[in-house]
Short mmCIF file of C-alpha atoms in Angstrom, two decimals:
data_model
loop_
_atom_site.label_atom_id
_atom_site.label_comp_id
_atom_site.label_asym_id
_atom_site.label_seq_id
_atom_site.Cartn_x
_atom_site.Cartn_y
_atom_site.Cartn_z
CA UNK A 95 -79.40 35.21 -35.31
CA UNK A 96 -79.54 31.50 -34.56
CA UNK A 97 -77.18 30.59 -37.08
CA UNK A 98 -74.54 33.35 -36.12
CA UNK A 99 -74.89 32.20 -32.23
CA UNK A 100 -74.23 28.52 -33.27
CA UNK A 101 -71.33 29.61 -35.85
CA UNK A 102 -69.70 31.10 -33.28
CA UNK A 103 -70.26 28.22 -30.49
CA UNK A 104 -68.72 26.00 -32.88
CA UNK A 105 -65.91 28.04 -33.57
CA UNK A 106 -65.39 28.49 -29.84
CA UNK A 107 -65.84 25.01 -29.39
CA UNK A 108 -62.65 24.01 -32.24
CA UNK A 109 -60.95 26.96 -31.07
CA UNK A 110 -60.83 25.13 -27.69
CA UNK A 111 -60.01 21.85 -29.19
CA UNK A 112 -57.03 22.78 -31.24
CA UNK A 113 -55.76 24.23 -28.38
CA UNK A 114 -56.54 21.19 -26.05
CA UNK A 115 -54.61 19.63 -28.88
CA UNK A 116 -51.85 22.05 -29.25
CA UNK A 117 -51.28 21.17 -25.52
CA UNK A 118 -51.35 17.97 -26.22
CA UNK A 119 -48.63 17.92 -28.88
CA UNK A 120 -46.28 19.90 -26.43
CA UNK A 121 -46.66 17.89 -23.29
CA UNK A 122 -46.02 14.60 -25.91
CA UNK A 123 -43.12 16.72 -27.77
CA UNK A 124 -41.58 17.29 -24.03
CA UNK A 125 -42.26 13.74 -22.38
CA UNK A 126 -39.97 12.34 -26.00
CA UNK A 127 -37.69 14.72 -25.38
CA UNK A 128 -37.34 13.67 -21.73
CA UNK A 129 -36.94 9.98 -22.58
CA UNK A 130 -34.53 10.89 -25.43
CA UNK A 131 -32.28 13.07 -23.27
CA UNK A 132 -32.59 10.22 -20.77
CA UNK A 133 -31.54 7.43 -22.91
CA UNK A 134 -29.03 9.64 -23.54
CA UNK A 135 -28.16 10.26 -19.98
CA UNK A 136 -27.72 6.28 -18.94
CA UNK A 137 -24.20 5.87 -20.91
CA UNK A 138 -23.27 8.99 -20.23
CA UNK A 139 -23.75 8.46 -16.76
CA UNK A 140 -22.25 5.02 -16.51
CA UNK A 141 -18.91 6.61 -18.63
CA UNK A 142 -18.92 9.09 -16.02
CA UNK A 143 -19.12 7.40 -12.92
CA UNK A 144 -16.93 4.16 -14.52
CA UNK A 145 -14.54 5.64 -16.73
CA UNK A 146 -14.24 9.79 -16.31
CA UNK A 147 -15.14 9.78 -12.31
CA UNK A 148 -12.75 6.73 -10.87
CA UNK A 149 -9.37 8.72 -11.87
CA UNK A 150 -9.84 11.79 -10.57
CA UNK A 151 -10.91 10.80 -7.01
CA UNK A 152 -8.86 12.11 -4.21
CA UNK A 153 -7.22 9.18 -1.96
CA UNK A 154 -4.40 10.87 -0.25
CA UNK A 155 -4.03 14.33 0.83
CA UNK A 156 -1.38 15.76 2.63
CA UNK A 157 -1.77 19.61 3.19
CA UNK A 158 -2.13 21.02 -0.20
CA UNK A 159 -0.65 18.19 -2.12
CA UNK A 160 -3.27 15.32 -3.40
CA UNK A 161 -2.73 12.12 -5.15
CA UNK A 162 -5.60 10.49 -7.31
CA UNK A 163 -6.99 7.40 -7.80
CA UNK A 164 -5.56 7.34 -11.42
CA UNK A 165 -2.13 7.69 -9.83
CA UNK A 166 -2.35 5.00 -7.90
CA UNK A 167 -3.10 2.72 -10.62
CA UNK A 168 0.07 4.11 -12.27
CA UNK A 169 2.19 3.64 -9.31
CA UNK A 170 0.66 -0.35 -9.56
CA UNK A 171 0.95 -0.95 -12.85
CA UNK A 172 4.95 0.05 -13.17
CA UNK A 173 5.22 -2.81 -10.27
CA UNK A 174 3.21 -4.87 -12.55
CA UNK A 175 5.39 -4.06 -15.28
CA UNK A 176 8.02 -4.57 -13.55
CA UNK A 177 7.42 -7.70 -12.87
CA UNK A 178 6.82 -7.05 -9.24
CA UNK A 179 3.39 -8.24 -9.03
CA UNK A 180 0.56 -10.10 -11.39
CA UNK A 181 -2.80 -8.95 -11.39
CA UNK A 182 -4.20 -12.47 -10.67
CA UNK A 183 -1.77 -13.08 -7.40
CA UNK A 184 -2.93 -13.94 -3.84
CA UNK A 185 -0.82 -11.10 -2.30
CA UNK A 186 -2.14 -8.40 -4.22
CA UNK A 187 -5.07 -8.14 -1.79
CA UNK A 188 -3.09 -5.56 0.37
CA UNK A 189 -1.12 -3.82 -2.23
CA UNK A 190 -2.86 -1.24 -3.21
CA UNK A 191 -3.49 -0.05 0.73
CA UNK A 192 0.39 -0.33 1.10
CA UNK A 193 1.07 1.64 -1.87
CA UNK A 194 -1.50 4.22 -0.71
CA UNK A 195 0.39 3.85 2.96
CA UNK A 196 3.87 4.26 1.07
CA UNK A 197 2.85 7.05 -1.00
CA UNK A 198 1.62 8.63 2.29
CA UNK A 199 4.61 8.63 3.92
CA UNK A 200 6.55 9.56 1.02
CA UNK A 201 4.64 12.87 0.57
CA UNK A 202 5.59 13.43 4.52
CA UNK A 203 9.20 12.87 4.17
CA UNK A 204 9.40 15.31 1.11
CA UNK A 205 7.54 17.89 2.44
CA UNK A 206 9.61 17.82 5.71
CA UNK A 207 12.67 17.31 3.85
CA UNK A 208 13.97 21.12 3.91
CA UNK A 209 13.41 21.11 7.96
CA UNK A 210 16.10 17.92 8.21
CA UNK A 211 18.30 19.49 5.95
CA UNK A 212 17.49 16.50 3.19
CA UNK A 213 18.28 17.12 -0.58
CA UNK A 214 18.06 15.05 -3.41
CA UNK A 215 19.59 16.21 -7.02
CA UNK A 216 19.18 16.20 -10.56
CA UNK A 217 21.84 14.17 -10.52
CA UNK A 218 21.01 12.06 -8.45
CA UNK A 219 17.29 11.27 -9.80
CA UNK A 220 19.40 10.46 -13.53
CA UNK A 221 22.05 8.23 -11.56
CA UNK A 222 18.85 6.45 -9.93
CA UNK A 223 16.62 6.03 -13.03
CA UNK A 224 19.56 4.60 -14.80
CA UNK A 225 20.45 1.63 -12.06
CA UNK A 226 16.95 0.89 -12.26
CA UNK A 227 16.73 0.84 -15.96
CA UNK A 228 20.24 -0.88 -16.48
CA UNK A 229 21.25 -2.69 -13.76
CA UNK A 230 24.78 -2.74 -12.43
CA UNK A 231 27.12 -2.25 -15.37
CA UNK A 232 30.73 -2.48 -15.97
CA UNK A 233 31.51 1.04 -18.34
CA UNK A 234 34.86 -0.10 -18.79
CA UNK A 235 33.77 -2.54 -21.87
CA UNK A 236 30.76 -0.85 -23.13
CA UNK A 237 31.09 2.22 -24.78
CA UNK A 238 29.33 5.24 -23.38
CA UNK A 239 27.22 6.31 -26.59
CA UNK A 240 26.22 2.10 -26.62
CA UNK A 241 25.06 2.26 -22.96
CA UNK A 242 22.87 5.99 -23.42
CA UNK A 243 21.46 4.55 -26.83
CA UNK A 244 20.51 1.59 -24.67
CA UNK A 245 19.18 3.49 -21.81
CA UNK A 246 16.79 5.88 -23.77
CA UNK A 247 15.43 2.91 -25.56
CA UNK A 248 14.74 0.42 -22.67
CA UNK A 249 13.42 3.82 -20.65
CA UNK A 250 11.44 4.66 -23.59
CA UNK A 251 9.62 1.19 -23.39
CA UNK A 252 9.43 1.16 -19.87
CA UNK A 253 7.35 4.24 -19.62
CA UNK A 254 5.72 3.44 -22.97
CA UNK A 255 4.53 -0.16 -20.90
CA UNK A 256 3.77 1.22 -17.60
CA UNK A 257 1.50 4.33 -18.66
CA UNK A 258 3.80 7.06 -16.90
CA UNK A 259 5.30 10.09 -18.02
CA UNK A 260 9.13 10.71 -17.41
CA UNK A 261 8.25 13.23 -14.66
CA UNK A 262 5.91 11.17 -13.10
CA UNK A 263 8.57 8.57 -12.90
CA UNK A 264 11.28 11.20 -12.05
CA UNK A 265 9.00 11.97 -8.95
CA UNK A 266 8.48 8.57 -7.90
CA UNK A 267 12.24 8.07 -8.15
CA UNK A 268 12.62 11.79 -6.09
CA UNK A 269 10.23 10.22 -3.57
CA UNK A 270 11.93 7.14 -2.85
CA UNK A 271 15.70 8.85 -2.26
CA UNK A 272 14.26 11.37 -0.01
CA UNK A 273 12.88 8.03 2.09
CA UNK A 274 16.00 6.51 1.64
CA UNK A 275 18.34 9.46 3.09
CA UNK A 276 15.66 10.29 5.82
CA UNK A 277 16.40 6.35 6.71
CA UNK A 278 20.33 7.09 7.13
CA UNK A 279 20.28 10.19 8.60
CA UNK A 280 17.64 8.59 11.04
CA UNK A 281 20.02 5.68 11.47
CA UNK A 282 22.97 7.51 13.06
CA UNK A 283 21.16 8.14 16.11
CA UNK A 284 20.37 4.41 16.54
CA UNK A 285 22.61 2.96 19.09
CA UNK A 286 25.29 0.47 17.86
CA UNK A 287 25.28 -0.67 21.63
CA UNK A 288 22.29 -1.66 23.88
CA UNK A 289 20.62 -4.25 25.97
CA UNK A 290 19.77 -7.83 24.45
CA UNK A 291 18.13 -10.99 25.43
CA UNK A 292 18.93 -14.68 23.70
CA UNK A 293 15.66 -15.28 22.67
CA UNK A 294 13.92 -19.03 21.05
CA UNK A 295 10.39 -18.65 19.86
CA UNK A 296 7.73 -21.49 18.46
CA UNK A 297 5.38 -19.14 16.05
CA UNK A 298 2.13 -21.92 16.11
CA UNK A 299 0.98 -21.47 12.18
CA UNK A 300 -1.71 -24.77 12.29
CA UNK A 301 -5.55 -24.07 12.40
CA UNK A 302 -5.51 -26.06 15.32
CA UNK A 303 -3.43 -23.26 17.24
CA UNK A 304 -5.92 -22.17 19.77
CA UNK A 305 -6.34 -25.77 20.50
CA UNK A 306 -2.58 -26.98 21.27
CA UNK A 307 -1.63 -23.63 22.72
CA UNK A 308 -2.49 -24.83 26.26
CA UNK A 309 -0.69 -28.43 25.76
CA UNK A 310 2.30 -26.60 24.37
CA UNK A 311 2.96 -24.97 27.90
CA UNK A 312 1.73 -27.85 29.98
CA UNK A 313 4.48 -30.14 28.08
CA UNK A 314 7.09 -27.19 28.76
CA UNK A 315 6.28 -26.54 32.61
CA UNK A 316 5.64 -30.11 33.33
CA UNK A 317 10.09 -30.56 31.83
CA UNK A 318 9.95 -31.01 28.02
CA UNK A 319 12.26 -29.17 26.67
CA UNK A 320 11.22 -26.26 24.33
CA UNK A 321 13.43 -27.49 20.97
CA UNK A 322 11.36 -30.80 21.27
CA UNK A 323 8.37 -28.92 21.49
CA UNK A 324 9.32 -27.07 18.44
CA UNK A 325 10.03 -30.21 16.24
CA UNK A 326 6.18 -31.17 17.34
CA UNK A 327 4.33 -28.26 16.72
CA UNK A 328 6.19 -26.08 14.11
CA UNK A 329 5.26 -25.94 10.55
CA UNK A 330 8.00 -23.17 9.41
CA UNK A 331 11.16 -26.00 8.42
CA UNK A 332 13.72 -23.46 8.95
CA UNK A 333 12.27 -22.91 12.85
CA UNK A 334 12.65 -26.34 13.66
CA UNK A 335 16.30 -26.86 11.96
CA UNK A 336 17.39 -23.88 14.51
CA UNK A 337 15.02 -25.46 17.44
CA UNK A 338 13.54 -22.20 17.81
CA UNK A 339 16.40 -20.20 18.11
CA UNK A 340 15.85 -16.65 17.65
CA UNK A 341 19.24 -15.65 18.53
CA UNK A 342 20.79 -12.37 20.36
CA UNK A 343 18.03 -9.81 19.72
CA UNK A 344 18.65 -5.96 20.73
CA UNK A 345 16.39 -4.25 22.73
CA UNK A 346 13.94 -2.35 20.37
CA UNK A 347 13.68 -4.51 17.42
CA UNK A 348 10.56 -6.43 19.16
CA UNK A 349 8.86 -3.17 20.48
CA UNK A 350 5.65 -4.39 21.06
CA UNK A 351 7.38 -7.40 23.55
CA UNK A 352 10.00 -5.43 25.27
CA UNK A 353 8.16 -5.47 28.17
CA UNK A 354 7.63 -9.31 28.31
CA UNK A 355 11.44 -9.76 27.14
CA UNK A 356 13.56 -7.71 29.15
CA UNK A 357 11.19 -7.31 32.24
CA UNK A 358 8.35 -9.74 32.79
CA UNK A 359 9.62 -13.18 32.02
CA UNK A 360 12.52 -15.03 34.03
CA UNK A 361 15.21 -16.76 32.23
CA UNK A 362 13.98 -19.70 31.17
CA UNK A 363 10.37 -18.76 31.76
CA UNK A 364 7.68 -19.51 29.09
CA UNK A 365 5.54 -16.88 28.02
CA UNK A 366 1.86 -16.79 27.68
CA UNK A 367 0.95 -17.24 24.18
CA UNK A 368 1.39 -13.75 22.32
CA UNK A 369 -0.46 -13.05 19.59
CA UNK A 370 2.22 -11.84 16.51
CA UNK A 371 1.67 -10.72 12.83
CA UNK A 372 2.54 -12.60 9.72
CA UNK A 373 3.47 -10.05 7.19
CA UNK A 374 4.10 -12.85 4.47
CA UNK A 375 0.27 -14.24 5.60
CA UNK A 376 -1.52 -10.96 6.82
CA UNK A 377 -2.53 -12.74 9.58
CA UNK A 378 -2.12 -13.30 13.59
CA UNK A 379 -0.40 -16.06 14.52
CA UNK A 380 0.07 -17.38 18.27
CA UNK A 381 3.61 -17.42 19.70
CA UNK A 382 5.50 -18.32 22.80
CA UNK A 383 9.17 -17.17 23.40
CA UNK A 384 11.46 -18.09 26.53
CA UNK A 385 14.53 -15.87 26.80
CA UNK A 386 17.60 -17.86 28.66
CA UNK A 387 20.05 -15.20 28.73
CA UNK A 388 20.02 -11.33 28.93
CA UNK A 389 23.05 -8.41 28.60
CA UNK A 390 23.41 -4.80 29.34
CA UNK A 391 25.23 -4.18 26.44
CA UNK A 392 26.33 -6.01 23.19
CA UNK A 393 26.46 -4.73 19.79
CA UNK A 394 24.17 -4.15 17.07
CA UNK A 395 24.03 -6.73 14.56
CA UNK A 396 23.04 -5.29 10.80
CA UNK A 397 20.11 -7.05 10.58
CA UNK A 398 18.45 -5.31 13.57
CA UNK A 399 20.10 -1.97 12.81
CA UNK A 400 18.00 -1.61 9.55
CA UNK A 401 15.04 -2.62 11.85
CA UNK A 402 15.88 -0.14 14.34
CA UNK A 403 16.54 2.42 11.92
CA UNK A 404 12.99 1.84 10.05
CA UNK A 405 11.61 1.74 13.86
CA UNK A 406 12.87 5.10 13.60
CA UNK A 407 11.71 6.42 10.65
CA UNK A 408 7.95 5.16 11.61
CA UNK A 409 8.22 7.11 14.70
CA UNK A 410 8.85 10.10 12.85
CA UNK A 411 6.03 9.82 10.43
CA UNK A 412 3.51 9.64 13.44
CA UNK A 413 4.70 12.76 14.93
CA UNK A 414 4.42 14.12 11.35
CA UNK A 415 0.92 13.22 11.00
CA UNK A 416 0.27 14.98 14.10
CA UNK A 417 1.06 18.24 12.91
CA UNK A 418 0.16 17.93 9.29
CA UNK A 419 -2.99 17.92 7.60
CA UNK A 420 -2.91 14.13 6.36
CA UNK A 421 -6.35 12.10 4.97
CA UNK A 422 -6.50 9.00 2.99
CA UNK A 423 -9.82 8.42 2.01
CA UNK A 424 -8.95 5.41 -0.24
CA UNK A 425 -12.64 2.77 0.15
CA UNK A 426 -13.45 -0.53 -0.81
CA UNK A 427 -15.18 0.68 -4.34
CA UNK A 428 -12.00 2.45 -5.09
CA UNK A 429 -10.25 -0.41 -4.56
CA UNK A 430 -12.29 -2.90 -6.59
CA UNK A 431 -11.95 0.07 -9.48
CA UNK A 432 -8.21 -0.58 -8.83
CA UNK A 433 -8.13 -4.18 -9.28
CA UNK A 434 -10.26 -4.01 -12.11
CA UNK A 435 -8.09 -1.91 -13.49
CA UNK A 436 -4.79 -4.08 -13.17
CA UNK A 437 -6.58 -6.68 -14.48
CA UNK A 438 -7.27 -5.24 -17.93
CA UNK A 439 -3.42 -4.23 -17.69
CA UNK A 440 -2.57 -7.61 -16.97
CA UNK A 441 -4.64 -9.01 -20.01
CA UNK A 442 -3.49 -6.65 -22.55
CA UNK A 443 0.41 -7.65 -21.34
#
């Protein structure tokens, strides 16, 4: 009896050790099989979130329509292609945001194109993509077989260099010539008569601006006269050849300084230093003007009729955004992914 309690003990007893072991085994098979699927996991993690994610990201939507962050890239790289821009260049820091802003707008003007009675062609689009390809050409001496053989193979390369697809680039093209007859059809309500000052202005580019700002007006009020105060504190060589001159400027073209220009300041009168934007530099830049004449009425030149006319067009765009569902969610880690990007272009050029 004692033997059959303590054969049975023991069997109990490996009984519960093979289990103990069996358990064991499975938590050990399952922990390997954890760290194996998450090996696994870390490239396919970093190709998603670096390689599969980046493209697909939304950065501009207007109503229903979306653009992606692989689109932009495409849009970049055909300027890069182009020519336009290099990868490596100083002004390529705001690029990318004005392509975003461009392709913005561009999605407006298209989708509000029916309600100004806008249309762009077939036609069109191929007469477009074909000055861009080709240039100005004189058909006369090349034969027209010559010039399409031509055209399909430089096309062919193009969108073989940039990355795009012919509709892609078709759309881009579509894009731009629904901007550019929005822009005329704008235009014709822009006055070719209206008010005007004759305006001189001394832009202060130094780092020391803040500093001479206050001896630039002393010298002024106290009888120097403004062209010699140009030749001393001007950087910009073309400014000081003109002594300032600015020149018969329309009412409108300077928006923001209306106000000071046709109102506020007396003939003659210096103005508090403004602070005005550098496009070319991205940055402020302190300015004074003096206007020494003023007119009810004078004509347009061209120059300020394509600024009134884009004047124009930007005031339609904000009362578009208004009523349309627009969001540009473009980031800073979208755009690094961008530059990045044009980078490895730029290398494999």
């Amino acid at each position: 009896m004692a033997n059959d309690r303590n054969s049975r003990l023991n069997r109990r007893r490996l009984s519960s050790r093979r289990q103990q072991e069996s358990v064991r085994q499975r938590g050990l098979l399952l922990l390997g099989v954890i760290v194996i699927l998450f090996i696994i996991g870390i490239p396919s993690f970093g190709y998603y979130q670096n390689i599969y994610s980046p493209p697909r990201e939304v950065v501009i939507k207007v109503n229903e329509t979306t653009y992606n962050l692989g689109y932009l890239v495409k849009i970049l790289r055909m300027l890069q292609g182009g020519g336009s821009i290099d990868a490596q260049a100083t002004n390529l820091g705001s690029l990318p945001f004005q392509i975003v802003q461009t392709l913005t707008e561009n999605e407006l003007i298209s989708q509000g194109a029916a309600r100004e009675n806008i249309k762009v062609t077939e036609k069109q689009i191929d007469d477009e993509v074909r000055l861009r390809i080709l240039g100005e050409i004189d058909n006369q001496e090349t034969p027209a077989d010559q010039l399409e053989r031509e055209f399909e193979e430089r096309y062919r390369l193009y969108l073989t260099q940039i990355q795009i697809t012919t509709e892609e680039h078709r759309q881009i093209v579509r894009g731009d010539l629904y901007r550019e007859q929005l822009l005329e059809l704008l235009g014709d309500n822009v006055p070719s008569v209206l008010p005007h000052v004759f305006l001189y202005a001394l832009p202060l580019d130094s780092a020391d601006a803040d500093q001479i700002a206050d001896e630039v007006r002393t010298q002024y009020i106290r009888g120097e006269s403004f062209e010699s105060l140009v030749e001393q504190f001007a950087t910009n060589e073309d400014t000081i050849r003109r002594g300032g001159e600015v020149g018969w400027v329309p009412q409108g073209a300077y928006v923001e300084q209306d106000p000071l220009f046709f109102e506020e300041l007396n003939l003659n009168e210096i103005s508090e230093p403004q602070m005005t934007f550098n496009p070319s530099s991205g940055e402020g830049v302190i300015t004074f003007y003096v206007v020494t004449d003023r007119v009810e009425a004078r004509n347009v030149e061209e120059k300020y009729r394509d600024i009134l006319k884009s004047r124009s067009l930007q005031s339609w765009l904000a009362e578009e955004r208004e009523v349309n569902d627009v969001r540009v969610p473009f980031n800073s880690d979208q755009y690094a992914w961008v530059i990045n990007e044009l980078q490895k272009s730029s290398t494999r050029r």
